[in-house]
Every structure is written in C-alpha cells, then in structure tokens.
C-alpha cells in the first residue's frame, strides 16, 4: 500500500484531536467542535470556490459531523438547548443542500453564525 504525505497528516490530526478531546472538559470539547466546524467550512469554501466539488463535499461532510458533535455536546436541560438544536438542524439541512449544489454565500453565513457563537463561548466566564 502506498502512503501519501496527506495520509500521515490526517493520522497526526486525528491523534492530536483524540488527545485534546480526552483531556478536555465539556466546554473544551465544545470549543474543539466549533474549531473543527470553522476549519471544515473554510476548507469547503476554498475548494468550492475553486471548482473542486469533490473536496468541497468532503469538507461539508466534516462540517456536518462537527454540527452533530455540537448537538450531542449540549445538555438537554440547558435553557438554550431547544433553540440551539433548531439552529443546528437548520444549518445541517443547509449543508446538505450545499452538498448537492454548492452555495458559497450560504456556507459563509453558516460559518459566520457559528464563529460568532464560538467567540461568545470563548469570551464567557467559565
């Protein structure tokens, strides 16, 4: 089997992410999810706007995985849980539509909205 430099980079990222996740509290895990979402959406935009739809779809799928992780990270008894779950559901549906027909403005809007939420999480006292 031939390995590419990309294989090694993916393996390193996975190990680093697994280590960070194991050492993080709930707030830290949420931060990791927001960062993963931002990175995936940024990569999807770069690839989609350059015409590489295969890569754009791959990164949109990663973004959808990050949204699913965020959804599961929020305790159901949290006062914002219902609203946050609706927001995530809406974003997930929009990403699914973007996988079928890439829409850069929609991806940018989702990225900006979740960056704002992630920034507020980082700024809030623990």
JSON list of N, CA, C and O in Angstrom, two decimals, residues 61-113:
[
{"chain": "A", "resi": 61, "resn": "UNK", "atom": "N", "xyz": [-19.13, 17.53, 4.56]},
{"chain": "A", "resi": 61, "resn": "UNK", "atom": "CA", "xyz": [-19.47, 16.37, 5.39]},
{"chain": "A", "resi": 61, "resn": "UNK", "atom": "C", "xyz": [-18.78, 16.46, 6.75]},
{"chain": "A", "resi": 61, "resn": "UNK", "atom": "O", "xyz": [-19.37, 16.13, 7.79]},
{"chain": "A", "resi": 62, "resn": "UNK", "atom": "N", "xyz": [-17.53, 16.92, 6.76]},
{"chain": "A", "resi": 62, "resn": "UNK", "atom": "CA", "xyz": [-16.84, 17.12, 8.05]},
{"chain": "A", "resi": 62, "resn": "UNK", "atom": "C", "xyz": [-17.55, 18.17, 8.89]},
{"chain": "A", "resi": 62, "resn": "UNK", "atom": "O", "xyz": [-17.66, 18.04, 10.10]},
{"chain": "A", "resi": 63, "resn": "UNK", "atom": "N", "xyz": [-18.00, 19.22, 8.23]},
{"chain": "A", "resi": 63, "resn": "UNK", "atom": "CA", "xyz": [-18.74, 20.27, 8.95]},
{"chain": "A", "resi": 63, "resn": "UNK", "atom": "C", "xyz": [-20.02, 19.70, 9.54]},
{"chain": "A", "resi": 63, "resn": "UNK", "atom": "O", "xyz": [-20.38, 20.00, 10.68]},
{"chain": "A", "resi": 64, "resn": "UNK", "atom": "N", "xyz": [-20.71, 18.86, 8.78]},
{"chain": "A", "resi": 64, "resn": "UNK", "atom": "CA", "xyz": [-21.94, 18.23, 9.29]},
{"chain": "A", "resi": 64, "resn": "UNK", "atom": "C", "xyz": [-21.62, 17.35, 10.50]},
{"chain": "A", "resi": 64, "resn": "UNK", "atom": "O", "xyz": [-22.39, 17.31, 11.46]},
{"chain": "A", "resi": 65, "resn": "UNK", "atom": "N", "xyz": [-20.49, 16.65, 10.47]},
{"chain": "A", "resi": 65, "resn": "UNK", "atom": "CA", "xyz": [-20.07, 15.84, 11.62]},
{"chain": "A", "resi": 65, "resn": "UNK", "atom": "C", "xyz": [-19.81, 16.73, 12.84]},
{"chain": "A", "resi": 65, "resn": "UNK", "atom": "O", "xyz": [-20.18, 16.38, 13.97]},
{"chain": "A", "resi": 66, "resn": "UNK", "atom": "N", "xyz": [-19.18, 17.88, 12.62]},
{"chain": "A", "resi": 66, "resn": "UNK", "atom": "CA", "xyz": [-18.92, 18.80, 13.73]},
{"chain": "A", "resi": 66, "resn": "UNK", "atom": "C", "xyz": [-20.24, 19.33, 14.31]},
{"chain": "A", "resi": 66, "resn": "UNK", "atom": "O", "xyz": [-20.37, 19.48, 15.53]},
{"chain": "A", "resi": 67, "resn": "UNK", "atom": "N", "xyz": [-21.22, 19.61, 13.45]},
{"chain": "A", "resi": 67, "resn": "UNK", "atom": "CA", "xyz": [-22.53, 20.04, 13.93]},
{"chain": "A", "resi": 67, "resn": "UNK", "atom": "C", "xyz": [-23.18, 18.95, 14.77]},
{"chain": "A", "resi": 67, "resn": "UNK", "atom": "O", "xyz": [-23.78, 19.23, 15.82]},
{"chain": "A", "resi": 68, "resn": "UNK", "atom": "N", "xyz": [-23.07, 17.70, 14.32]},
{"chain": "A", "resi": 68, "resn": "UNK", "atom": "CA", "xyz": [-23.65, 16.59, 15.08]},
{"chain": "A", "resi": 68, "resn": "UNK", "atom": "C", "xyz": [-22.97, 16.47, 16.44]},
{"chain": "A", "resi": 68, "resn": "UNK", "atom": "O", "xyz": [-23.64, 16.21, 17.46]},
{"chain": "A", "resi": 69, "resn": "UNK", "atom": "N", "xyz": [-21.67, 16.68, 16.49]},
{"chain": "A", "resi": 69, "resn": "UNK", "atom": "CA", "xyz": [-20.96, 16.63, 17.76]},
{"chain": "A", "resi": 69, "resn": "UNK", "atom": "C", "xyz": [-21.40, 17.76, 18.68]},
{"chain": "A", "resi": 69, "resn": "UNK", "atom": "O", "xyz": [-21.58, 17.56, 19.89]},
{"chain": "A", "resi": 70, "resn": "UNK", "atom": "N", "xyz": [-21.60, 18.95, 18.12]},
{"chain": "A", "resi": 70, "resn": "UNK", "atom": "CA", "xyz": [-22.10, 20.07, 18.92]},
{"chain": "A", "resi": 70, "resn": "UNK", "atom": "C", "xyz": [-23.48, 19.78, 19.48]},
{"chain": "A", "resi": 70, "resn": "UNK", "atom": "O", "xyz": [-23.77, 20.07, 20.64]},
{"chain": "A", "resi": 71, "resn": "UNK", "atom": "N", "xyz": [-24.32, 19.19, 18.65]},
{"chain": "A", "resi": 71, "resn": "UNK", "atom": "CA", "xyz": [-25.68, 18.86, 19.09]},
{"chain": "A", "resi": 71, "resn": "UNK", "atom": "C", "xyz": [-25.63, 17.91, 20.28]},
{"chain": "A", "resi": 71, "resn": "UNK", "atom": "O", "xyz": [-26.36, 18.08, 21.26]},
{"chain": "A", "resi": 72, "resn": "UNK", "atom": "N", "xyz": [-24.79, 16.92, 20.21]},
{"chain": "A", "resi": 72, "resn": "UNK", "atom": "CA", "xyz": [-24.72, 15.94, 21.30]},
{"chain": "A", "resi": 72, "resn": "UNK", "atom": "C", "xyz": [-24.01, 16.48, 22.53]},
{"chain": "A", "resi": 72, "resn": "UNK", "atom": "O", "xyz": [-24.20, 15.97, 23.62]},
{"chain": "A", "resi": 73, "resn": "UNK", "atom": "N", "xyz": [-23.23, 17.55, 22.36]},
{"chain": "A", "resi": 73, "resn": "UNK", "atom": "CA", "xyz": [-22.46, 18.09, 23.48]},
{"chain": "A", "resi": 73, "resn": "UNK", "atom": "C", "xyz": [-23.32, 18.94, 24.42]},
{"chain": "A", "resi": 73, "resn": "UNK", "atom": "O", "xyz": [-22.97, 19.09, 25.59]},
{"chain": "A", "resi": 74, "resn": "UNK", "atom": "N", "xyz": [-24.42, 19.48, 23.93]},
{"chain": "A", "resi": 74, "resn": "UNK", "atom": "CA", "xyz": [-25.23, 20.37, 24.76]},
{"chain": "A", "resi": 74, "resn": "UNK", "atom": "C", "xyz": [-26.22, 19.57, 25.59]},
{"chain": "A", "resi": 74, "resn": "UNK", "atom": "O", "xyz": [-27.01, 18.79, 25.06]},
{"chain": "A", "resi": 75, "resn": "UNK", "atom": "N", "xyz": [-26.16, 19.76, 26.87]},
{"chain": "A", "resi": 75, "resn": "UNK", "atom": "CA", "xyz": [-27.07, 19.06, 27.78]},
{"chain": "A", "resi": 75, "resn": "UNK", "atom": "C", "xyz": [-28.50, 19.45, 27.47]},
{"chain": "A", "resi": 75, "resn": "UNK", "atom": "O", "xyz": [-28.82, 20.62, 27.26]},
{"chain": "A", "resi": 76, "resn": "UNK", "atom": "N", "xyz": [-29.39, 18.46, 27.44]},
{"chain": "A", "resi": 76, "resn": "UNK", "atom": "CA", "xyz": [-30.78, 18.71, 27.07]},
{"chain": "A", "resi": 76, "resn": "UNK", "atom": "C", "xyz": [-31.50, 19.62, 28.06]},
{"chain": "A", "resi": 76, "resn": "UNK", "atom": "O", "xyz": [-32.48, 20.27, 27.71]},
{"chain": "A", "resi": 77, "resn": "UNK", "atom": "N", "xyz": [-31.02, 19.69, 29.29]},
{"chain": "A", "resi": 77, "resn": "UNK", "atom": "CA", "xyz": [-31.68, 20.55, 30.28]},
{"chain": "A", "resi": 77, "resn": "UNK", "atom": "C", "xyz": [-31.19, 22.00, 30.21]},
{"chain": "A", "resi": 77, "resn": "UNK", "atom": "O", "xyz": [-31.71, 22.87, 30.90]},
{"chain": "A", "resi": 78, "resn": "UNK", "atom": "N", "xyz": [-30.20, 22.28, 29.37]},
{"chain": "A", "resi": 78, "resn": "UNK", "atom": "CA", "xyz": [-29.70, 23.64, 29.23]},
{"chain": "A", "resi": 78, "resn": "UNK", "atom": "C", "xyz": [-30.83, 24.53, 28.69]},
{"chain": "A", "resi": 78, "resn": "UNK", "atom": "O", "xyz": [-31.57, 24.12, 27.79]},
{"chain": "A", "resi": 79, "resn": "UNK", "atom": "N", "xyz": [-30.98, 25.75, 29.20]},
{"chain": "A", "resi": 79, "resn": "UNK", "atom": "CA", "xyz": [-32.09, 26.60, 28.76]},
{"chain": "A", "resi": 79, "resn": "UNK", "atom": "C", "xyz": [-32.04, 26.96, 27.27]},
{"chain": "A", "resi": 79, "resn": "UNK", "atom": "O", "xyz": [-33.07, 27.27, 26.68]},
{"chain": "A", "resi": 80, "resn": "UNK", "atom": "N", "xyz": [-30.87, 26.87, 26.67]},
{"chain": "A", "resi": 80, "resn": "UNK", "atom": "CA", "xyz": [-30.74, 27.20, 25.25]},
{"chain": "A", "resi": 80, "resn": "UNK", "atom": "C", "xyz": [-30.77, 25.96, 24.35]},
{"chain": "A", "resi": 80, "resn": "UNK", "atom": "O", "xyz": [-30.64, 26.08, 23.13]},
{"chain": "A", "resi": 81, "resn": "UNK", "atom": "N", "xyz": [-30.96, 24.79, 24.93]},
{"chain": "A", "resi": 81, "resn": "UNK", "atom": "CA", "xyz": [-30.84, 23.54, 24.16]},
{"chain": "A", "resi": 81, "resn": "UNK", "atom": "C", "xyz": [-31.80, 23.49, 22.98]},
{"chain": "A", "resi": 81, "resn": "UNK", "atom": "O", "xyz": [-31.39, 23.17, 21.85]},
{"chain": "A", "resi": 82, "resn": "UNK", "atom": "N", "xyz": [-33.06, 23.80, 23.18]},
{"chain": "A", "resi": 82, "resn": "UNK", "atom": "CA", "xyz": [-34.04, 23.71, 22.09]},
{"chain": "A", "resi": 82, "resn": "UNK", "atom": "C", "xyz": [-33.69, 24.66, 20.94]},
{"chain": "A", "resi": 82, "resn": "UNK", "atom": "O", "xyz": [-33.69, 24.26, 19.77]},
{"chain": "A", "resi": 83, "resn": "UNK", "atom": "N", "xyz": [-33.37, 25.89, 21.27]},
{"chain": "A", "resi": 83, "resn": "UNK", "atom": "CA", "xyz": [-33.03, 26.87, 20.23]},
{"chain": "A", "resi": 83, "resn": "UNK", "atom": "C", "xyz": [-31.75, 26.47, 19.50]},
{"chain": "A", "resi": 83, "resn": "UNK", "atom": "O", "xyz": [-31.67, 26.57, 18.27]},
{"chain": "A", "resi": 84, "resn": "UNK", "atom": "N", "xyz": [-30.77, 25.99, 20.25]},
{"chain": "A", "resi": 84, "resn": "UNK", "atom": "CA", "xyz": [-29.50, 25.60, 19.64]},
{"chain": "A", "resi": 84, "resn": "UNK", "atom": "C", "xyz": [-29.69, 24.38, 18.75]},
{"chain": "A", "resi": 84, "resn": "UNK", "atom": "O", "xyz": [-29.15, 24.31, 17.65]},
{"chain": "A", "resi": 85, "resn": "UNK", "atom": "N", "xyz": [-30.50, 23.42, 19.19]},
{"chain": "A", "resi": 85, "resn": "UNK", "atom": "CA", "xyz": [-30.76, 22.24, 18.36]},
{"chain": "A", "resi": 85, "resn": "UNK", "atom": "C", "xyz": [-31.49, 22.62, 17.07]},
{"chain": "A", "resi": 85, "resn": "UNK", "atom": "O", "xyz": [-31.22, 22.06, 16.01]},
{"chain": "A", "resi": 86, "resn": "UNK", "atom": "N", "xyz": [-32.39, 23.59, 17.14]},
{"chain": "A", "resi": 86, "resn": "UNK", "atom": "CA", "xyz": [-33.08, 24.06, 15.93]},
{"chain": "A", "resi": 86, "resn": "UNK", "atom": "C", "xyz": [-32.10, 24.74, 14.98]},
{"chain": "A", "resi": 86, "resn": "UNK", "atom": "O", "xyz": [-32.15, 24.53, 13.76]},
{"chain": "A", "resi": 87, "resn": "UNK", "atom": "N", "xyz": [-31.21, 25.55, 15.54]},
{"chain": "A", "resi": 87, "resn": "UNK", "atom": "CA", "xyz": [-30.20, 26.22, 14.73]},
{"chain": "A", "resi": 87, "resn": "UNK", "atom": "C", "xyz": [-29.30, 25.20, 14.04]},
{"chain": "A", "resi": 87, "resn": "UNK", "atom": "O", "xyz": [-29.02, 25.30, 12.85]},
{"chain": "A", "resi": 88, "resn": "UNK", "atom": "N", "xyz": [-28.86, 24.21, 14.79]},
{"chain": "A", "resi": 88, "resn": "UNK", "atom": "CA", "xyz": [-28.00, 23.17, 14.23]},
{"chain": "A", "resi": 88, "resn": "UNK", "atom": "C", "xyz": [-28.76, 22.38, 13.15]},
{"chain": "A", "resi": 88, "resn": "UNK", "atom": "O", "xyz": [-28.21, 22.09, 12.08]},
{"chain": "A", "resi": 89, "resn": "UNK", "atom": "N", "xyz": [-30.02, 22.06, 13.40]},
{"chain": "A", "resi": 89, "resn": "UNK", "atom": "CA", "xyz": [-30.81, 21.35, 12.40]},
{"chain": "A", "resi": 89, "resn": "UNK", "atom": "C", "xyz": [-30.95, 22.14, 11.12]},
{"chain": "A", "resi": 89, "resn": "UNK", "atom": "O", "xyz": [-30.83, 21.58, 10.01]},
{"chain": "A", "resi": 90, "resn": "UNK", "atom": "N", "xyz": [-31.17, 23.43, 11.24]},
{"chain": "A", "resi": 90, "resn": "UNK", "atom": "CA", "xyz": [-31.29, 24.28, 10.07]},
{"chain": "A", "resi": 90, "resn": "UNK", "atom": "C", "xyz": [-29.96, 24.34, 9.31]},
{"chain": "A", "resi": 90, "resn": "UNK", "atom": "O", "xyz": [-29.93, 24.24, 8.08]},
{"chain": "A", "resi": 91, "resn": "UNK", "atom": "N", "xyz": [-28.87, 24.51, 10.05]},
{"chain": "A", "resi": 91, "resn": "UNK", "atom": "CA", "xyz": [-27.54, 24.55, 9.41]},
{"chain": "A", "resi": 91, "resn": "UNK", "atom": "C", "xyz": [-27.22, 23.23, 8.73]},
{"chain": "A", "resi": 91, "resn": "UNK", "atom": "O", "xyz": [-26.69, 23.20, 7.62]},
{"chain": "A", "resi": 92, "resn": "UNK", "atom": "N", "xyz": [-27.57, 22.14, 9.39]},
{"chain": "A", "resi": 92, "resn": "UNK", "atom": "CA", "xyz": [-27.32, 20.81, 8.82]},
{"chain": "A", "resi": 92, "resn": "UNK", "atom": "C", "xyz": [-28.08, 20.64, 7.50]},
{"chain": "A", "resi": 92, "resn": "UNK", "atom": "O", "xyz": [-27.53, 20.15, 6.50]},
{"chain": "A", "resi": 93, "resn": "UNK", "atom": "N", "xyz": [-29.34, 21.06, 7.47]},
{"chain": "A", "resi": 93, "resn": "UNK", "atom": "CA", "xyz": [-30.13, 21.00, 6.25]},
{"chain": "A", "resi": 93, "resn": "UNK", "atom": "C", "xyz": [-29.54, 21.85, 5.14]},
{"chain": "A", "resi": 93, "resn": "UNK", "atom": "O", "xyz": [-29.49, 21.44, 3.97]},
{"chain": "A", "resi": 94, "resn": "UNK", "atom": "N", "xyz": [-29.07, 23.02, 5.50]},
{"chain": "A", "resi": 94, "resn": "UNK", "atom": "CA", "xyz": [-28.44, 23.91, 4.50]},
{"chain": "A", "resi": 94, "resn": "UNK", "atom": "C", "xyz": [-27.16, 23.29, 3.95]},
{"chain": "A", "resi": 94, "resn": "UNK", "atom": "O", "xyz": [-26.89, 23.38, 2.75]},
{"chain": "A", "resi": 95, "resn": "UNK", "atom": "N", "xyz": [-26.37, 22.65, 4.83]},
{"chain": "A", "resi": 95, "resn": "UNK", "atom": "CA", "xyz": [-25.15, 21.99, 4.36]},
{"chain": "A", "resi": 95, "resn": "UNK", "atom": "C", "xyz": [-25.49, 20.85, 3.41]},
{"chain": "A", "resi": 95, "resn": "UNK", "atom": "O", "xyz": [-24.80, 20.64, 2.40]},
{"chain": "A", "resi": 96, "resn": "UNK", "atom": "N", "xyz": [-26.55, 20.11, 3.71]},
{"chain": "A", "resi": 96, "resn": "UNK", "atom": "CA", "xyz": [-26.96, 19.02, 2.83]},
{"chain": "A", "resi": 96, "resn": "UNK", "atom": "C", "xyz": [-27.32, 19.56, 1.44]},
{"chain": "A", "resi": 96, "resn": "UNK", "atom": "O", "xyz": [-26.94, 18.97, 0.42]},
{"chain": "A", "resi": 97, "resn": "UNK", "atom": "N", "xyz": [-28.01, 20.68, 1.40]},
{"chain": "A", "resi": 97, "resn": "UNK", "atom": "CA", "xyz": [-28.35, 21.29, 0.11]},
{"chain": "A", "resi": 97, "resn": "UNK", "atom": "C", "xyz": [-27.09, 21.78, -0.61]},
{"chain": "A", "resi": 97, "resn": "UNK", "atom": "O", "xyz": [-26.98, 21.67, -1.83]},
{"chain": "A", "resi": 98, "resn": "UNK", "atom": "N", "xyz": [-26.12, 22.28, 0.16]},
{"chain": "A", "resi": 98, "resn": "UNK", "atom": "CA", "xyz": [-24.86, 22.75, -0.44]},
{"chain": "A", "resi": 98, "resn": "UNK", "atom": "C", "xyz": [-24.03, 21.59, -0.99]},
{"chain": "A", "resi": 98, "resn": "UNK", "atom": "O", "xyz": [-23.23, 21.78, -1.91]},
{"chain": "A", "resi": 99, "resn": "UNK", "atom": "N", "xyz": [-24.21, 20.41, -0.43]},
{"chain": "A", "resi": 99, "resn": "UNK", "atom": "CA", "xyz": [-23.51, 19.25, -0.97]},
{"chain": "A", "resi": 99, "resn": "UNK", "atom": "C", "xyz": [-24.05, 18.90, -2.36]},
{"chain": "A", "resi": 99, "resn": "UNK", "atom": "O", "xyz": [-23.31, 18.45, -3.22]},
{"chain": "A", "resi": 100, "resn": "UNK", "atom": "N", "xyz": [-25.33, 19.12, -2.55]},
{"chain": "A", "resi": 100, "resn": "UNK", "atom": "CA", "xyz": [-25.95, 18.85, -3.85]},
{"chain": "A", "resi": 100, "resn": "UNK", "atom": "C", "xyz": [-25.64, 19.96, -4.86]},
{"chain": "A", "resi": 100, "resn": "UNK", "atom": "O", "xyz": [-25.36, 19.69, -6.02]},
{"chain": "A", "resi": 101, "resn": "UNK", "atom": "N", "xyz": [-25.68, 21.20, -4.40]},
{"chain": "A", "resi": 101, "resn": "UNK", "atom": "CA", "xyz": [-25.41, 22.36, -5.26]},
{"chain": "A", "resi": 101, "resn": "UNK", "atom": "C", "xyz": [-24.68, 23.38, -4.41]},
{"chain": "A", "resi": 101, "resn": "UNK", "atom": "O", "xyz": [-25.30, 24.06, -3.59]},
{"chain": "A", "resi": 102, "resn": "UNK", "atom": "N", "xyz": [-23.37, 23.46, -4.58]},
{"chain": "A", "resi": 102, "resn": "UNK", "atom": "CA", "xyz": [-22.55, 24.33, -3.72]},
{"chain": "A", "resi": 102, "resn": "UNK", "atom": "C", "xyz": [-23.07, 25.76, -3.78]},
{"chain": "A", "resi": 102, "resn": "UNK", "atom": "O", "xyz": [-23.36, 26.31, -4.84]},
{"chain": "A", "resi": 103, "resn": "UNK", "atom": "N", "xyz": [-23.18, 26.37, -2.58]},
{"chain": "A", "resi": 103, "resn": "UNK", "atom": "CA", "xyz": [-23.68, 27.74, -2.44]},
{"chain": "A", "resi": 103, "resn": "UNK", "atom": "C", "xyz": [-22.77, 28.46, -1.45]},
{"chain": "A", "resi": 103, "resn": "UNK", "atom": "O", "xyz": [-22.95, 28.37, -0.23]},
{"chain": "A", "resi": 104, "resn": "UNK", "atom": "N", "xyz": [-21.78, 29.15, -1.99]},
{"chain": "A", "resi": 104, "resn": "UNK", "atom": "CA", "xyz": [-20.80, 29.84, -1.16]},
{"chain": "A", "resi": 104, "resn": "UNK", "atom": "C", "xyz": [-21.41, 30.82, -0.16]},
{"chain": "A", "resi": 104, "resn": "UNK", "atom": "O", "xyz": [-21.02, 30.82, 1.02]},
{"chain": "A", "resi": 105, "resn": "UNK", "atom": "N", "xyz": [-22.35, 31.67, -0.55]},
{"chain": "A", "resi": 105, "resn": "UNK", "atom": "CA", "xyz": [-22.93, 32.61, 0.42]},
{"chain": "A", "resi": 105, "resn": "UNK", "atom": "C", "xyz": [-23.60, 31.89, 1.60]},
{"chain": "A", "resi": 105, "resn": "UNK", "atom": "O", "xyz": [-23.50, 32.35, 2.74]},
{"chain": "A", "resi": 106, "resn": "UNK", "atom": "N", "xyz": [-24.26, 30.78, 1.36]},
{"chain": "A", "resi": 106, "resn": "UNK", "atom": "CA", "xyz": [-24.88, 30.03, 2.45]},
{"chain": "A", "resi": 106, "resn": "UNK", "atom": "C", "xyz": [-23.82, 29.47, 3.38]},
{"chain": "A", "resi": 106, "resn": "UNK", "atom": "O", "xyz": [-23.95, 29.56, 4.61]},
{"chain": "A", "resi": 107, "resn": "UNK", "atom": "N", "xyz": [-22.76, 28.91, 2.81]},
{"chain": "A", "resi": 107, "resn": "UNK", "atom": "CA", "xyz": [-21.68, 28.35, 3.64]},
{"chain": "A", "resi": 107, "resn": "UNK", "atom": "C", "xyz": [-21.03, 29.46, 4.46]},
{"chain": "A", "resi": 107, "resn": "UNK", "atom": "O", "xyz": [-20.76, 29.29, 5.65]},
{"chain": "A", "resi": 108, "resn": "UNK", "atom": "N", "xyz": [-20.81, 30.62, 3.85]},
{"chain": "A", "resi": 108, "resn": "UNK", "atom": "CA", "xyz": [-20.22, 31.76, 4.59]},
{"chain": "A", "resi": 108, "resn": "UNK", "atom": "C", "xyz": [-21.13, 32.21, 5.73]},
{"chain": "A", "resi": 108, "resn": "UNK", "atom": "O", "xyz": [-20.66, 32.53, 6.82]},
{"chain": "A", "resi": 109, "resn": "UNK", "atom": "N", "xyz": [-22.44, 32.23, 5.49]},
{"chain": "A", "resi": 109, "resn": "UNK", "atom": "CA", "xyz": [-23.38, 32.65, 6.54]},
{"chain": "A", "resi": 109, "resn": "UNK", "atom": "C", "xyz": [-23.34, 31.67, 7.71]},
{"chain": "A", "resi": 109, "resn": "UNK", "atom": "O", "xyz": [-23.29, 32.09, 8.88]},
{"chain": "A", "resi": 110, "resn": "UNK", "atom": "N", "xyz": [-23.36, 30.38, 7.41]},
{"chain": "A", "resi": 110, "resn": "UNK", "atom": "CA", "xyz": [-23.29, 29.38, 8.48]},
{"chain": "A", "resi": 110, "resn": "UNK", "atom": "C", "xyz": [-21.99, 29.53, 9.25]},
{"chain": "A", "resi": 110, "resn": "UNK", "atom": "O", "xyz": [-21.97, 29.52, 10.49]},
{"chain": "A", "resi": 111, "resn": "UNK", "atom": "N", "xyz": [-20.89, 29.69, 8.52]},
{"chain": "A", "resi": 111, "resn": "UNK", "atom": "CA", "xyz": [-19.58, 29.84, 9.18]},
{"chain": "A", "resi": 111, "resn": "UNK", "atom": "C", "xyz": [-19.58, 31.06, 10.09]},
{"chain": "A", "resi": 111, "resn": "UNK", "atom": "O", "xyz": [-19.13, 30.99, 11.24]},
{"chain": "A", "resi": 112, "resn": "UNK", "atom": "N", "xyz": [-20.07, 32.18, 9.60]},
{"chain": "A", "resi": 112, "resn": "UNK", "atom": "CA", "xyz": [-20.08, 33.41, 10.40]},
{"chain": "A", "resi": 112, "resn": "UNK", "atom": "C", "xyz": [-20.95, 33.25, 11.64]},
{"chain": "A", "resi": 112, "resn": "UNK", "atom": "O", "xyz": [-20.56, 33.64, 12.74]},
{"chain": "A", "resi": 113, "resn": "UNK", "atom": "N", "xyz": [-22.13, 32.67, 11.48]},
{"chain": "A", "resi": 113, "resn": "UNK", "atom": "CA", "xyz": [-23.03, 32.50, 12.62]},
{"chain": "A", "resi": 113, "resn": "UNK", "atom": "C", "xyz": [-22.39, 31.63, 13.71]},
{"chain": "A", "resi": 113, "resn": "UNK", "atom": "O", "xyz": [-22.43, 31.98, 14.90]}
]
